[in-house]
Amino acid sequence: MTLQFLDLKKAQKENTLIYYKTINWIKTLTPELDFENGKSFTKFVKRNLKLKYPYSVFVLYDLSLPEIVGIVSIVPDDQDVGKENSLDGIWIAGVNIRREFRNKGYGKILFKKVDNYLSKLEIKSFRVNLFVSNPHALRIYEKFGFKRIGLKVIKHNKENVVCSKFYNK
């Protein structure tokens, strides 16, 4: 596998096949299998693509297949948690690994790329938040230094743990 971490905003501007493959894939997501509704998730991603730096949508892409492996958004506020709980900071949202790539370590690879991206931002100090209902994903986030801050939010009939990490330069 030849994996690349790509900015979907750049792919959209350059009108690349990766952009269209990503949009077509996310349209197929279902709440039962992916905990996302393809139609609303597509709107979420397209709205995030309009945000200004440092916010964007990123994909993990396998050049050897070529296939989208996963997706993640860096956003100014997660509409499902941030506003409700008044949590400041940047949000990681819309993390999803394509079904056939799940439970094979790609979530960890994707999150390592996200953590690396965040650590290189030209912001002196900032907080990053995310919420998670998947215990396996929670272990990955904790390995990258995210701490549970104790808030639990019900979304899609699932209990979510809110986690945060401070990045200081």
Short mmCIF file of C-alpha atoms in Angstrom, two decimals, residues 2-145:
data_model
loop_
_atom_site.label_atom_id
_atom_site.label_comp_id
_atom_site.label_asym_id
_atom_site.label_seq_id
_atom_site.Cartn_x
_atom_site.Cartn_y
_atom_site.Cartn_z
CA THR A 2 1.09 3.52 -0.79
CA LEU A 3 -0.83 5.79 1.58
CA GLN A 4 -1.10 9.55 1.28
CA PHE A 5 -2.78 12.09 3.55
CA LEU A 6 -4.43 14.58 1.22
CA ASP A 7 -6.23 17.88 1.74
CA LEU A 8 -9.63 17.42 0.10
CA LYS A 9 -9.96 21.19 -0.31
CA LYS A 10 -6.90 21.16 -2.58
CA ALA A 11 -8.25 18.14 -4.48
CA GLN A 12 -11.54 19.99 -4.96
CA LYS A 13 -9.83 23.13 -6.31
CA GLU A 14 -7.75 21.05 -8.68
CA ASN A 15 -10.87 19.12 -9.73
CA THR A 16 -9.17 15.77 -9.14
CA LEU A 17 -10.60 12.27 -9.25
CA ILE A 18 -9.81 11.91 -5.53
CA TYR A 19 -12.35 14.61 -4.70
CA TYR A 20 -15.10 12.91 -6.71
CA LYS A 21 -14.23 9.44 -5.35
CA THR A 22 -14.46 10.81 -1.81
CA ILE A 23 -17.83 12.48 -2.36
CA ASN A 24 -19.23 9.38 -4.09
CA TRP A 25 -18.01 7.16 -1.23
CA ILE A 26 -19.45 9.30 1.58
CA LYS A 27 -22.82 9.37 -0.18
CA THR A 28 -22.97 5.59 0.36
CA LEU A 29 -22.51 5.74 4.15
CA THR A 30 -25.36 4.42 6.26
CA PRO A 31 -26.21 4.91 9.93
CA GLU A 32 -26.41 1.14 10.46
CA LEU A 33 -22.93 0.33 9.11
CA ASP A 34 -21.06 3.62 9.35
CA PHE A 35 -22.85 5.67 12.04
CA GLU A 36 -23.31 8.35 9.35
CA ASN A 37 -26.09 9.26 6.96
CA GLY A 38 -24.54 9.66 3.51
CA LYS A 39 -26.72 12.59 2.47
CA SER A 40 -26.23 14.66 5.63
CA PHE A 41 -22.53 13.68 5.89
CA THR A 42 -21.96 14.88 2.31
CA LYS A 43 -23.47 18.26 3.25
CA PHE A 44 -21.28 18.35 6.39
CA VAL A 45 -18.11 17.67 4.35
CA LYS A 46 -18.97 20.20 1.63
CA ARG A 47 -19.68 22.86 4.27
CA ASN A 48 -16.34 22.12 5.94
CA LEU A 49 -14.53 22.51 2.63
CA LYS A 50 -15.60 26.16 2.59
CA LEU A 51 -13.89 26.95 5.91
CA LYS A 52 -10.63 28.88 5.97
CA TYR A 53 -7.23 27.70 7.25
CA PRO A 54 -6.45 25.81 9.48
CA TYR A 55 -9.73 24.01 8.93
CA SER A 56 -10.18 21.43 6.21
CA VAL A 57 -11.16 17.91 5.33
CA PHE A 58 -8.48 15.30 4.84
CA VAL A 59 -8.52 11.88 3.26
CA LEU A 60 -6.22 8.93 3.64
CA TYR A 61 -5.78 7.66 0.11
CA ASP A 62 -4.15 4.48 -1.19
CA LEU A 63 -2.37 5.27 -4.45
CA SER A 64 -1.75 1.61 -5.24
CA LEU A 65 -5.46 0.67 -5.44
CA PRO A 66 -6.41 3.69 -5.90
CA GLU A 67 -9.02 4.05 -3.15
CA ILE A 68 -10.14 6.35 -0.38
CA VAL A 69 -9.31 4.65 2.94
CA GLY A 70 -10.72 7.19 5.37
CA ILE A 71 -11.78 10.77 6.00
CA VAL A 72 -11.55 13.32 8.81
CA SER A 73 -12.55 16.97 9.21
CA ILE A 74 -10.81 19.65 11.25
CA VAL A 75 -13.53 22.17 12.10
CA PRO A 76 -13.99 25.28 14.29
CA ASP A 77 -16.90 23.76 16.21
CA ASP A 78 -18.54 20.39 16.22
CA GLN A 79 -22.21 21.19 15.83
CA ASP A 80 -23.24 18.16 17.88
CA VAL A 81 -21.12 18.84 20.96
CA GLY A 82 -19.24 22.12 21.01
CA LYS A 83 -22.07 24.62 21.02
CA GLU A 84 -24.11 22.56 23.45
CA ASN A 85 -21.28 22.34 25.99
CA SER A 86 -19.47 25.65 25.23
CA LEU A 87 -16.14 23.94 24.57
CA ASP A 88 -13.55 26.19 22.95
CA GLY A 89 -10.97 24.95 20.49
CA ILE A 90 -10.56 23.19 17.21
CA TRP A 91 -12.64 20.06 16.64
CA ILE A 92 -11.85 16.77 14.96
CA ALA A 93 -15.07 15.51 13.42
CA GLY A 94 -16.43 13.17 10.80
CA VAL A 95 -13.77 10.50 11.23
CA ASN A 96 -14.70 7.49 9.15
CA ILE A 97 -12.72 4.56 7.77
CA ARG A 98 -14.08 2.79 4.72
CA ARG A 99 -15.75 -0.49 5.72
CA GLU A 100 -13.29 -2.84 4.03
CA PHE A 101 -10.33 -1.09 5.73
CA ARG A 102 -11.69 -1.14 9.29
CA ASN A 103 -9.91 -3.00 12.10
CA LYS A 104 -6.66 -3.13 10.11
CA GLY A 105 -4.79 -0.21 11.68
CA TYR A 106 -5.85 2.50 9.23
CA GLY A 107 -7.66 4.54 11.89
CA LYS A 108 -4.39 4.77 13.79
CA ILE A 109 -2.53 5.79 10.62
CA LEU A 110 -5.15 8.43 9.80
CA PHE A 111 -5.08 9.83 13.31
CA LYS A 112 -1.27 9.95 13.35
CA LYS A 113 -1.45 12.11 10.21
CA VAL A 114 -4.08 14.36 11.86
CA ASP A 115 -1.99 14.72 15.03
CA ASN A 116 1.08 15.57 12.97
CA TYR A 117 -0.89 18.17 10.97
CA LEU A 118 -2.22 19.78 14.15
CA SER A 119 1.21 19.87 15.79
CA LYS A 120 2.57 21.86 12.81
CA LEU A 121 -0.09 24.59 12.84
CA GLU A 122 1.28 28.08 13.31
CA ILE A 123 -0.85 28.68 16.39
CA LYS A 124 1.03 29.18 19.65
CA SER A 125 -1.32 27.22 21.88
CA PHE A 126 -4.68 25.63 21.22
CA ARG A 127 -7.05 22.94 22.37
CA VAL A 128 -8.41 20.19 20.14
CA ASN A 129 -11.61 18.33 21.01
CA LEU A 130 -13.40 15.29 19.69
CA PHE A 131 -16.15 13.00 20.78
CA VAL A 132 -16.23 9.26 20.43
CA SER A 133 -18.55 6.35 21.06
CA ASN A 134 -16.19 3.68 19.71
CA PRO A 135 -14.01 2.17 22.50
CA HIS A 136 -11.33 1.07 19.98
CA ALA A 137 -11.05 4.60 18.60
CA LEU A 138 -10.95 6.01 22.13
CA ARG A 139 -7.83 3.93 22.86
CA ILE A 140 -6.18 5.33 19.72
CA TYR A 141 -6.95 8.92 20.71
CA GLU A 142 -5.65 8.35 24.23
CA LYS A 143 -2.39 6.98 22.79
CA PHE A 144 -2.00 10.34 21.05
CA GLY A 145 -2.39 12.24 24.31
#
